[in-house]
Each structure stands twice: as C-alpha cells, then as structure tokens.
mmCIF file of N, CA and C in Angstrom:
data_model
loop_
_atom_site.group_PDB
_atom_site.id
_atom_site.type_symbol
_atom_site.label_atom_id
_atom_site.label_comp_id
_atom_site.label_asym_id
_atom_site.label_seq_id
_atom_site.Cartn_x
_atom_site.Cartn_y
_atom_site.Cartn_z
ATOM 1 N N UNK A 1 -19.821 1.660 -6.474
ATOM 2 C CA UNK A 1 -20.616 2.010 -5.687
ATOM 3 C C UNK A 1 -20.489 3.056 -5.980
ATOM 4 N N UNK A 2 -21.658 4.403 -6.322
ATOM 5 C CA UNK A 2 -22.289 5.401 -7.180
ATOM 6 C C UNK A 2 -21.821 6.605 -5.734
ATOM 7 N N UNK A 3 -21.555 7.550 -6.313
ATOM 8 C CA UNK A 3 -19.950 8.192 -6.142
ATOM 9 C C UNK A 3 -21.058 10.102 -4.973
ATOM 10 N N UNK A 4 -22.240 9.559 -4.790
ATOM 11 C CA UNK A 4 -23.135 10.557 -3.868
ATOM 12 C C UNK A 4 -23.534 9.596 -2.903
ATOM 13 N N UNK A 5 -22.795 7.893 -2.603
ATOM 14 C CA UNK A 5 -22.625 7.600 -1.663
ATOM 15 C C UNK A 5 -21.270 8.074 -0.042
ATOM 16 N N UNK A 6 -21.189 7.891 1.086
ATOM 17 C CA UNK A 6 -20.331 8.402 0.771
ATOM 18 C C UNK A 6 -19.879 7.225 1.376
ATOM 19 N N UNK A 7 -17.709 7.106 1.304
ATOM 20 C CA UNK A 7 -17.512 5.954 2.059
ATOM 21 C C UNK A 7 -17.413 5.161 2.599
ATOM 22 N N UNK A 8 -17.296 3.303 2.918
ATOM 23 C CA UNK A 8 -17.764 2.890 3.847
ATOM 24 C C UNK A 8 -16.408 3.002 4.940
ATOM 25 N N UNK A 9 -16.812 2.784 6.461
ATOM 26 C CA UNK A 9 -15.814 3.147 7.329
ATOM 27 C C UNK A 9 -14.652 1.958 6.863
ATOM 28 N N UNK A 10 -14.867 0.748 6.082
ATOM 29 C CA UNK A 10 -13.619 -0.133 5.552
ATOM 30 C C UNK A 10 -13.528 0.415 4.776
ATOM 31 N N UNK A 11 -14.027 1.283 4.176
ATOM 32 C CA UNK A 11 -13.104 1.431 3.270
ATOM 33 C C UNK A 11 -12.382 2.670 2.839
ATOM 34 N N UNK A 12 -12.874 3.585 4.122
ATOM 35 C CA UNK A 12 -11.783 4.548 4.753
ATOM 36 C C UNK A 12 -10.603 4.406 5.120
ATOM 37 N N UNK A 13 -10.710 3.443 6.236
ATOM 38 C CA UNK A 13 -9.589 2.374 6.945
ATOM 39 C C UNK A 13 -8.624 1.898 5.574
ATOM 40 N N UNK A 14 -8.761 1.378 4.590
ATOM 41 C CA UNK A 14 -7.915 0.390 3.667
ATOM 42 C C UNK A 14 -7.044 1.948 3.137
ATOM 43 N N UNK A 15 -7.853 3.250 2.566
ATOM 44 C CA UNK A 15 -6.470 3.205 2.750
ATOM 45 C C UNK A 15 -5.945 5.552 3.868
ATOM 46 N N UNK A 16 -6.270 4.605 4.551
ATOM 47 C CA UNK A 16 -5.739 5.981 5.775
ATOM 48 C C UNK A 16 -4.125 4.955 6.340
ATOM 49 N N UNK A 17 -3.728 6.510 5.290
ATOM 50 C CA UNK A 17 -2.218 6.969 6.222
ATOM 51 C C UNK A 17 -1.750 5.633 6.725
ATOM 52 N N UNK A 18 -2.191 5.043 7.894
ATOM 53 C CA UNK A 18 -1.113 4.109 8.753
ATOM 54 C C UNK A 18 -1.102 2.675 7.591
ATOM 55 N N UNK A 19 -2.242 2.354 7.330
ATOM 56 C CA UNK A 19 -2.946 1.632 6.871
ATOM 57 C C UNK A 19 -2.551 1.165 5.373
ATOM 58 N N UNK A 20 -2.462 2.175 4.718
ATOM 59 C CA UNK A 20 -0.888 2.059 3.601
ATOM 60 C C UNK A 20 0.692 1.902 3.829
ATOM 61 N N UNK A 21 1.149 2.701 4.736
ATOM 62 C CA UNK A 21 2.546 2.608 5.132
ATOM 63 C C UNK A 21 2.322 1.236 6.453
ATOM 64 N N UNK A 22 2.195 0.737 6.052
ATOM 65 C CA UNK A 22 1.697 -0.440 7.395
ATOM 66 C C UNK A 22 1.838 -1.660 5.931
ATOM 67 N N UNK A 23 0.454 -1.615 5.029
ATOM 68 C CA UNK A 23 0.567 -2.110 3.898
ATOM 69 C C UNK A 23 2.362 -2.264 3.014
ATOM 70 N N UNK A 24 2.705 -1.083 2.472
ATOM 71 C CA UNK A 24 3.704 -0.632 1.980
ATOM 72 C C UNK A 24 4.693 -1.611 3.021
ATOM 73 N N UNK A 25 5.115 -2.303 3.978
ATOM 74 C CA UNK A 25 6.436 -2.885 5.064
ATOM 75 C C UNK A 25 5.830 -3.727 4.747
ATOM 76 N N UNK A 26 4.456 -4.774 4.863
ATOM 77 C CA UNK A 26 4.601 -5.943 4.384
ATOM 78 C C UNK A 26 4.611 -6.351 3.120
ATOM 79 N N UNK A 27 4.171 -6.011 2.162
ATOM 80 C CA UNK A 27 4.306 -5.778 0.829
ATOM 81 C C UNK A 27 6.523 -5.717 0.829
ATOM 82 N N UNK A 28 6.709 -4.655 0.735
ATOM 83 C CA UNK A 28 8.664 -5.409 0.267
ATOM 84 C C UNK A 28 9.048 -6.154 1.073
ATOM 85 N N UNK A 29 8.439 -6.918 2.359
ATOM 86 C CA UNK A 29 9.098 -7.807 3.027
ATOM 87 C C UNK A 29 8.679 -8.931 2.287
ATOM 88 N N UNK A 30 7.250 -9.546 1.547
ATOM 89 C CA UNK A 30 7.331 -10.848 1.118
ATOM 90 C C UNK A 30 7.464 -10.584 -0.838
ATOM 91 N N UNK A 31 8.058 -9.212 -0.478
ATOM 92 C CA UNK A 31 8.636 -9.150 -2.349
ATOM 93 C C UNK A 31 7.549 -8.505 -3.169
ATOM 94 N N UNK A 32 6.263 -7.805 -2.692
ATOM 95 C CA UNK A 32 5.409 -8.316 -3.618
ATOM 96 C C UNK A 32 5.425 -6.817 -4.491
ATOM 97 N N UNK A 33 6.238 -6.836 -5.491
ATOM 98 C CA UNK A 33 6.177 -5.919 -6.114
ATOM 99 C C UNK A 33 5.188 -5.013 -7.006
ATOM 100 N N UNK A 34 3.840 -6.177 -6.716
ATOM 101 C CA UNK A 34 3.111 -5.251 -7.676
ATOM 102 C C UNK A 34 2.714 -4.604 -6.462
ATOM 103 N N UNK A 35 2.397 -5.374 -5.524
ATOM 104 C CA UNK A 35 1.353 -4.151 -4.630
ATOM 105 C C UNK A 35 1.773 -3.396 -4.139
ATOM 106 N N UNK A 36 3.481 -2.868 -4.124
ATOM 107 C CA UNK A 36 3.688 -2.150 -3.797
ATOM 108 C C UNK A 36 3.990 -1.172 -4.946
ATOM 109 N N UNK A 37 3.845 -1.350 -5.973
ATOM 110 C CA UNK A 37 3.497 -0.400 -7.600
ATOM 111 C C UNK A 37 2.439 0.229 -7.434
ATOM 112 N N UNK A 38 1.086 -0.993 -6.740
ATOM 113 C CA UNK A 38 -0.171 -0.257 -6.793
ATOM 114 C C UNK A 38 -0.730 1.176 -5.053
ATOM 115 N N UNK A 39 0.792 0.881 -4.193
ATOM 116 C CA UNK A 39 0.962 1.954 -3.660
ATOM 117 C C UNK A 39 1.405 3.285 -3.722
ATOM 118 N N UNK A 40 2.187 2.765 -4.747
ATOM 119 C CA UNK A 40 2.924 4.436 -5.224
ATOM 120 C C UNK A 40 2.099 4.916 -6.404
ATOM 121 N N UNK A 41 2.201 6.339 -6.155
ATOM 122 C CA UNK A 41 1.849 7.539 -6.861
ATOM 123 C C UNK A 41 3.040 7.594 -8.385
ATOM 124 N N UNK A 42 2.539 7.494 -9.830
ATOM 125 C CA UNK A 42 3.402 7.688 -10.564
ATOM 126 C C UNK A 42 4.744 8.169 -10.283
ATOM 127 N N UNK A 43 4.656 9.583 -9.714
ATOM 128 C CA UNK A 43 5.764 10.366 -10.037
ATOM 129 C C UNK A 43 6.250 9.701 -8.041
ATOM 130 N N UNK A 44 6.025 8.988 -7.375
ATOM 131 C CA UNK A 44 6.841 9.424 -6.414
ATOM 132 C C UNK A 44 8.099 9.670 -5.891
ATOM 133 N N UNK A 45 8.573 10.951 -5.249
ATOM 134 C CA UNK A 45 9.619 11.119 -4.683
ATOM 135 C C UNK A 45 10.333 10.546 -3.560
ATOM 136 N N UNK A 46 11.064 9.891 -4.123
ATOM 137 C CA UNK A 46 11.870 8.848 -2.436
ATOM 138 C C UNK A 46 12.919 9.445 -2.445
ATOM 139 N N UNK A 47 13.951 9.854 -1.181
ATOM 140 C CA UNK A 47 14.774 10.042 -0.194
ATOM 141 C C UNK A 47 15.666 9.058 0.691
ATOM 142 N N UNK A 48 16.485 8.248 0.354
ATOM 143 C CA UNK A 48 17.308 7.915 0.739
ATOM 144 C C UNK A 48 18.420 8.759 2.399
ATOM 145 N N UNK A 49 17.976 9.627 3.109
ATOM 146 C CA UNK A 49 19.080 10.678 4.041
ATOM 147 C C UNK A 49 20.046 9.884 4.693
ATOM 148 N N UNK A 50 21.369 10.069 4.750
ATOM 149 C CA UNK A 50 22.354 9.406 5.031
ATOM 150 C C UNK A 50 23.336 8.777 4.537
ATOM 151 N N UNK A 51 22.681 7.996 2.775
ATOM 152 C CA UNK A 51 23.288 7.475 2.051
ATOM 153 C C UNK A 51 23.308 7.992 0.498
ATOM 154 N N UNK A 52 22.466 9.264 0.817
ATOM 155 C CA UNK A 52 22.855 10.011 -0.443
ATOM 156 C C UNK A 52 21.929 9.534 -1.696
ATOM 157 N N UNK A 53 20.789 8.389 -1.564
ATOM 158 C CA UNK A 53 19.885 7.826 -2.838
ATOM 159 C C UNK A 53 19.353 9.331 -3.067
ATOM 160 N N UNK A 54 18.541 9.418 -4.369
ATOM 161 C CA UNK A 54 17.917 10.008 -4.185
ATOM 162 C C UNK A 54 17.279 9.208 -5.955
ATOM 163 N N UNK A 55 15.690 9.148 -5.849
ATOM 164 C CA UNK A 55 14.557 8.293 -7.047
ATOM 165 C C UNK A 55 13.095 9.688 -7.085
ATOM 166 N N UNK A 56 13.024 9.955 -8.262
ATOM 167 C CA UNK A 56 11.675 10.186 -8.536
ATOM 168 C C UNK A 56 10.998 9.385 -9.166
ATOM 169 N N UNK A 57 9.821 8.745 -9.385
ATOM 170 C CA UNK A 57 8.889 7.735 -10.171
ATOM 171 C C UNK A 57 8.775 6.814 -10.205
ATOM 172 N N UNK A 58 7.646 5.791 -9.777
ATOM 173 C CA UNK A 58 7.456 4.500 -9.326
ATOM 174 C C UNK A 58 8.105 3.931 -10.171
ATOM 175 N N UNK A 59 8.621 3.428 -11.368
ATOM 176 C CA UNK A 59 9.560 2.903 -12.705
ATOM 177 C C UNK A 59 11.376 2.442 -11.976
ATOM 178 N N UNK A 60 11.215 3.765 -11.444
ATOM 179 C CA UNK A 60 13.034 3.816 -10.777
ATOM 180 C C UNK A 60 13.398 3.202 -9.232
ATOM 181 N N UNK A 61 12.509 3.901 -8.761
ATOM 182 C CA UNK A 61 11.570 3.112 -7.205
ATOM 183 C C UNK A 61 11.834 1.384 -7.448
ATOM 184 N N UNK A 62 10.699 1.191 -8.401
ATOM 185 C CA UNK A 62 10.588 -0.565 -8.248
ATOM 186 C C UNK A 62 11.675 -0.739 -8.819
ATOM 187 N N UNK A 63 12.329 -0.518 -9.671
ATOM 188 C CA UNK A 63 13.564 -1.192 -9.738
ATOM 189 C C UNK A 63 15.030 -1.085 -9.098
ATOM 190 N N UNK A 64 15.311 -0.340 -7.623
ATOM 191 C CA UNK A 64 16.031 -0.297 -7.175
ATOM 192 C C UNK A 64 15.660 -0.970 -6.196
ATOM 193 N N UNK A 65 14.140 -1.225 -5.873
ATOM 194 C CA UNK A 65 13.931 -2.447 -4.516
ATOM 195 C C UNK A 65 14.162 -4.016 -5.610
ATOM 196 N N UNK A 66 13.787 -3.975 -6.429
ATOM 197 C CA UNK A 66 14.367 -5.180 -7.383
ATOM 198 C C UNK A 66 14.957 -5.716 -6.844
ATOM 199 N N UNK A 67 16.703 -4.931 -6.981
ATOM 200 C CA UNK A 67 17.307 -4.905 -7.973
ATOM 201 C C UNK A 67 18.366 -5.351 -5.860
ATOM 202 N N UNK A 68 18.279 -4.832 -5.189
ATOM 203 C CA UNK A 68 18.296 -4.769 -3.519
ATOM 204 C C UNK A 68 17.518 -5.916 -3.165
ATOM 205 N N UNK A 69 16.322 -6.685 -3.748
ATOM 206 C CA UNK A 69 15.697 -8.397 -3.436
ATOM 207 C C UNK A 69 16.038 -8.964 -4.032
ATOM 208 N N UNK A 70 17.266 -8.788 -4.610
ATOM 209 C CA UNK A 70 18.158 -9.929 -5.273
ATOM 210 C C UNK A 70 19.231 -9.935 -4.711
ATOM 211 N N UNK A 71 19.566 -9.243 -4.396
ATOM 212 C CA UNK A 71 21.334 -8.610 -3.893
ATOM 213 C C UNK A 71 21.115 -9.185 -2.248
ATOM 214 N N UNK A 72 19.437 -8.750 -2.125
ATOM 215 C CA UNK A 72 20.225 -8.410 -0.238
ATOM 216 C C UNK A 72 18.991 -9.359 0.148
ATOM 217 N N UNK A 73 18.291 -10.479 -0.902
ATOM 218 C CA UNK A 73 17.720 -11.741 -0.742
ATOM 219 C C UNK A 73 16.649 -11.398 1.055
ATOM 220 N N UNK A 74 17.266 -11.769 2.061
ATOM 221 C CA UNK A 74 16.666 -11.581 3.041
ATOM 222 C C UNK A 74 16.165 -10.286 3.998
ATOM 223 N N UNK A 75 16.260 -9.006 3.217
ATOM 224 C CA UNK A 75 16.357 -7.954 3.473
ATOM 225 C C UNK A 75 15.018 -7.677 3.638
ATOM 226 N N UNK A 76 14.488 -6.988 4.408
ATOM 227 C CA UNK A 76 13.329 -6.836 5.761
ATOM 228 C C UNK A 76 13.830 -5.620 6.278
ATOM 229 N N UNK A 77 11.683 -4.798 6.568
ATOM 230 C CA UNK A 77 12.297 -4.218 8.277
ATOM 231 C C UNK A 77 11.218 -5.020 9.121
ATOM 232 N N UNK A 78 12.008 -4.866 10.233
ATOM 233 C CA UNK A 78 11.514 -5.126 11.664
ATOM 234 C C UNK A 78 11.506 -4.513 12.740
ATOM 235 N N UNK A 79 10.597 -5.031 13.887
ATOM 236 C CA UNK A 79 11.042 -4.512 14.917
ATOM 237 C C UNK A 79 10.690 -3.192 14.742
ATOM 238 N N UNK A 80 9.040 -2.849 14.807
ATOM 239 C CA UNK A 80 8.332 -1.228 14.674
ATOM 240 C C UNK A 80 8.600 -1.243 15.827
ATOM 241 N N UNK A 81 8.927 0.498 16.197
ATOM 242 C CA UNK A 81 8.805 0.531 17.536
ATOM 243 C C UNK A 81 7.955 1.290 17.710
ATOM 244 N N UNK A 82 8.050 2.500 17.373
ATOM 245 C CA UNK A 82 6.253 3.200 17.223
ATOM 246 C C UNK A 82 6.200 3.747 15.685
ATOM 247 N N UNK A 83 4.666 3.961 15.663
ATOM 248 C CA UNK A 83 4.443 4.679 14.785
ATOM 249 C C UNK A 83 3.580 6.872 15.193
ATOM 250 N N UNK A 84 4.168 7.523 14.257
ATOM 251 C CA UNK A 84 3.124 8.991 14.578
ATOM 252 C C UNK A 84 2.096 8.729 12.963
ATOM 253 N N UNK A 85 1.116 9.065 13.520
ATOM 254 C CA UNK A 85 0.042 10.235 12.283
ATOM 255 C C UNK A 85 0.398 11.173 11.550
ATOM 256 N N UNK A 86 -0.150 12.095 10.998
ATOM 257 C CA UNK A 86 0.009 13.461 10.968
ATOM 258 C C UNK A 86 -0.661 13.406 9.665
ATOM 259 N N UNK A 87 -2.018 13.851 9.515
ATOM 260 C CA UNK A 87 -3.303 14.937 7.952
ATOM 261 C C UNK A 87 -2.147 12.882 7.828
ATOM 262 N N UNK A 88 -1.645 12.977 6.027
ATOM 263 C CA UNK A 88 -1.054 12.345 5.521
ATOM 264 C C UNK A 88 -0.425 11.747 5.136
ATOM 265 N N UNK A 89 0.534 12.627 7.019
ATOM 266 C CA UNK A 89 2.229 12.013 7.323
ATOM 267 C C UNK A 89 2.318 10.956 8.658
ATOM 268 N N UNK A 90 3.106 9.476 7.438
ATOM 269 C CA UNK A 90 3.342 8.521 8.934
ATOM 270 C C UNK A 90 4.300 8.474 8.979
ATOM 271 N N UNK A 91 4.996 8.199 9.989
ATOM 272 C CA UNK A 91 6.738 8.196 10.874
ATOM 273 C C UNK A 91 6.435 6.956 11.039
ATOM 274 N N UNK A 92 7.380 5.645 10.970
ATOM 275 C CA UNK A 92 7.339 4.845 11.824
ATOM 276 C C UNK A 92 8.913 4.561 12.276
ATOM 277 N N UNK A 93 9.179 3.972 13.398
ATOM 278 C CA UNK A 93 10.373 3.642 13.678
ATOM 279 C C UNK A 93 10.566 2.419 13.781
ATOM 280 N N UNK A 94 11.884 2.154 13.135
ATOM 281 C CA UNK A 94 11.756 1.131 12.736
ATOM 282 C C UNK A 94 13.620 -0.234 13.072
ATOM 283 N N UNK A 95 13.221 -0.888 12.153
ATOM 284 C CA UNK A 95 14.778 -1.362 12.155
ATOM 285 C C UNK A 95 14.476 -2.393 10.005
ATOM 286 N N UNK A 96 15.442 -2.358 9.985
ATOM 287 C CA UNK A 96 15.918 -2.511 8.094
ATOM 288 C C UNK A 96 17.679 -2.828 8.337
ATOM 289 N N UNK A 97 17.406 -4.458 7.833
ATOM 290 C CA UNK A 97 18.034 -5.026 8.429
ATOM 291 C C UNK A 97 18.606 -5.975 5.875
ATOM 292 N N UNK A 98 19.771 -6.632 6.362
ATOM 293 C CA UNK A 98 19.842 -7.344 5.272
ATOM 294 C C UNK A 98 20.830 -7.638 5.051
ATOM 295 N N UNK A 99 21.483 -9.335 4.576
ATOM 296 C CA UNK A 99 22.865 -10.218 3.986
ATOM 297 C C UNK A 99 23.233 -9.594 3.044
ATOM 298 N N UNK A 100 24.097 -9.208 1.844
ATOM 299 C CA UNK A 100 23.906 -8.832 0.458
ATOM 300 C C UNK A 100 24.723 -10.542 0.424
ATOM 301 N N UNK A 101 25.022 -10.812 -0.794
ATOM 302 C CA UNK A 101 25.544 -11.455 -1.323
ATOM 303 C C UNK A 101 26.328 -11.593 -2.893
ATOM 304 N N UNK A 102 26.326 -10.636 -2.054
ATOM 305 C CA UNK A 102 27.164 -10.217 -2.907
ATOM 306 C C UNK A 102 28.307 -8.960 -2.429
ATOM 307 N N UNK A 103 29.060 -8.001 -3.116
ATOM 308 C CA UNK A 103 29.709 -6.724 -2.210
ATOM 309 C C UNK A 103 28.947 -5.855 -3.301
ATOM 310 N N UNK A 104 28.053 -5.159 -2.238
ATOM 311 C CA UNK A 104 27.462 -3.381 -2.661
ATOM 312 C C UNK A 104 28.010 -2.674 -2.569
ATOM 313 N N UNK A 105 29.102 -1.877 -4.015
ATOM 314 C CA UNK A 105 29.855 -0.874 -3.578
ATOM 315 C C UNK A 105 29.442 1.128 -2.757
ATOM 316 N N UNK A 106 30.094 1.173 -1.579
ATOM 317 C CA UNK A 106 30.061 1.490 -0.739
ATOM 318 C C UNK A 106 28.247 1.320 0.774
ATOM 319 N N UNK A 107 27.715 0.336 0.152
ATOM 320 C CA UNK A 107 26.979 -0.418 1.344
ATOM 321 C C UNK A 107 26.890 -1.046 1.963
ATOM 322 N N UNK A 108 27.856 -2.304 1.768
ATOM 323 C CA UNK A 108 28.521 -3.526 2.189
ATOM 324 C C UNK A 108 28.829 -4.144 1.936
ATOM 325 N N UNK A 109 30.299 -5.004 2.141
ATOM 326 C CA UNK A 109 30.173 -6.030 1.535
ATOM 327 C C UNK A 109 29.935 -7.983 1.571
ATOM 328 N N UNK A 110 30.212 -8.746 1.014
ATOM 329 C CA UNK A 110 29.079 -9.873 0.983
ATOM 330 C C UNK A 110 28.950 -10.883 2.271
ATOM 331 N N UNK A 111 28.104 -10.953 2.470
ATOM 332 C CA UNK A 111 27.861 -11.882 3.554
ATOM 333 C C UNK A 111 27.833 -10.889 4.849
ATOM 334 N N UNK A 112 28.249 -9.904 5.060
ATOM 335 C CA UNK A 112 28.158 -8.507 6.136
ATOM 336 C C UNK A 112 27.005 -7.777 5.948
ATOM 337 N N UNK A 113 26.415 -8.416 7.432
ATOM 338 C CA UNK A 113 24.897 -8.526 7.708
ATOM 339 C C UNK A 113 25.029 -6.872 8.064
ATOM 340 N N UNK A 114 23.973 -6.061 7.168
ATOM 341 C CA UNK A 114 23.395 -4.688 7.347
ATOM 342 C C UNK A 114 22.277 -4.192 8.318
ATOM 343 N N UNK A 115 22.375 -3.658 9.659
ATOM 344 C CA UNK A 115 21.391 -3.552 10.368
ATOM 345 C C UNK A 115 21.171 -1.949 10.558
ATOM 346 N N UNK A 116 20.198 -0.686 10.447
ATOM 347 C CA UNK A 116 19.895 0.176 9.988
ATOM 348 C C UNK A 116 18.842 0.533 10.785
ATOM 349 N N UNK A 117 18.733 1.638 11.849
ATOM 350 C CA UNK A 117 17.753 1.897 12.639
ATOM 351 C C UNK A 117 17.389 3.606 12.532
ATOM 352 N N UNK A 118 15.966 2.912 11.589
ATOM 353 C CA UNK A 118 14.850 4.654 10.289
ATOM 354 C C UNK A 118 14.308 4.694 11.330
ATOM 355 N N UNK A 119 14.420 5.559 10.646
ATOM 356 C CA UNK A 119 12.613 6.286 11.068
ATOM 357 C C UNK A 119 12.754 6.610 9.128
ATOM 358 N N UNK A 120 10.927 6.056 8.687
ATOM 359 C CA UNK A 120 10.533 6.073 7.653
ATOM 360 C C UNK A 120 10.189 7.007 7.731
ATOM 361 N N UNK A 121 9.658 7.639 6.418
ATOM 362 C CA UNK A 121 8.365 9.099 6.926
ATOM 363 C C UNK A 121 7.514 8.684 5.524
ATOM 364 N N UNK A 122 6.848 8.469 5.512
ATOM 365 C CA UNK A 122 5.482 7.690 3.883
ATOM 366 C C UNK A 122 4.742 9.218 4.308
ATOM 367 N N UNK A 123 4.272 10.210 3.239
ATOM 368 C CA UNK A 123 3.390 11.452 2.358
ATOM 369 C C UNK A 123 2.209 10.624 1.768
ATOM 370 N N UNK A 124 1.304 10.189 2.003
ATOM 371 C CA UNK A 124 0.487 9.266 1.246
ATOM 372 C C UNK A 124 -1.219 10.083 1.162
ATOM 373 N N UNK A 125 -1.625 10.173 -0.359
ATOM 374 C CA UNK A 125 -2.243 11.241 -0.909
ATOM 375 C C UNK A 125 -3.246 10.218 -1.594
ATOM 376 N N UNK A 126 -4.670 10.582 -1.933
ATOM 377 C CA UNK A 126 -5.818 9.727 -2.163
ATOM 378 C C UNK A 126 -4.983 7.706 -2.587
ATOM 379 N N UNK A 127 -4.475 7.567 -1.042
ATOM 380 C CA UNK A 127 -4.619 6.481 -1.051
ATOM 381 C C UNK A 127 -3.234 5.853 -1.641
ATOM 382 N N UNK A 128 -2.168 6.420 -2.025
ATOM 383 C CA UNK A 128 -1.334 6.270 -2.819
ATOM 384 C C UNK A 128 0.372 7.008 -2.595
ATOM 385 N N UNK A 129 1.743 6.266 -2.184
ATOM 386 C CA UNK A 129 2.333 6.911 -1.370
ATOM 387 C C UNK A 129 2.699 8.304 -2.590
ATOM 388 N N UNK A 130 2.905 8.962 -2.170
ATOM 389 C CA UNK A 130 3.662 10.564 -3.226
ATOM 390 C C UNK A 130 5.450 11.303 -3.027
ATOM 391 N N UNK A 131 5.178 10.100 -1.562
ATOM 392 C CA UNK A 131 6.411 11.531 -1.214
ATOM 393 C C UNK A 131 7.117 9.855 0.134
ATOM 394 N N UNK A 132 8.239 9.250 0.545
ATOM 395 C CA UNK A 132 9.023 8.794 1.148
ATOM 396 C C UNK A 132 10.622 9.346 1.384
ATOM 397 N N UNK A 133 10.532 8.474 2.429
ATOM 398 C CA UNK A 133 11.982 9.764 2.980
ATOM 399 C C UNK A 133 11.994 8.656 4.037
ATOM 400 N N UNK A 134 13.457 8.454 4.003
ATOM 401 C CA UNK A 134 14.007 7.452 5.830
ATOM 402 C C UNK A 134 15.699 8.187 6.263
ATOM 403 N N UNK A 135 15.074 7.980 7.447
ATOM 404 C CA UNK A 135 17.205 8.837 8.428
ATOM 405 C C UNK A 135 17.354 7.634 9.123
ATOM 406 N N UNK A 136 18.044 7.762 8.770
ATOM 407 C CA UNK A 136 19.535 6.227 9.470
ATOM 408 C C UNK A 136 20.361 5.721 9.021
#
C-alpha cells in the first residue's frame, strides 16, 4: 500500500494496543512462539515483579517462554476480568496457571498447580510490545 494513503480502519485495529495484548495472550496459550516473536520488539524489556525476574531482548524472553512451556505444558492465561487502555499501554487483570512436570526451583514442586492472579501491563509502539510487566 502506498504511504500516501491513510491506513484502513482494519489496519489500525490490528495494531491497536488492545489487539496486540490480546494476540499476545492467545499466542502464549497456543505456544505460538513465531507469533510472540512478531509481537515483540527486538529490545523488549520484561519484568515479573514479585518474582524478581528481569529480561531484556526478545531472544531472552522467547528462551524463557519456551523453557516454561516445556516445564509447565499446561501453562496458560485465563479468566480475563478487566482490561484498560491508556494511549500505548494496556493493563489486563487475569489468571496465569500451570502445573510443572518437574520441580522448578523457587517456583513450584512437580505436580503442584500454581495459580497467579496477575495485572499484566503491555506498552506497545508501532504494533510491537516494547515493555511488559506483570504483578501478582
């Protein structure tokens, strides 16, 4: 499409912050790491507060996501309660749950279901997540 034409409504909706955050949730649950990579900026900054996890860069984030998908094959986001959008930021209240198939030091024992009530915050620019934080 020529840059002289404004984006169609559908194009803007597909890159709207709320759509990107919800696509992230769906891709995470589906283990669609290619989609997750497409949704992240290469220099994404990630913090899991209350658990002391800090990551910088898409490669680091994807490596951890893949590792958790192996250790907790049923891990997923669910029970979305509320979402708020302010400019390029989305806040989602939801539940993350998973059961490890082996001990995860400092997190959970094998077979122990972990259920976290989270507030997830995505900052999205140019259709990609540049900053992700969760609390809970």
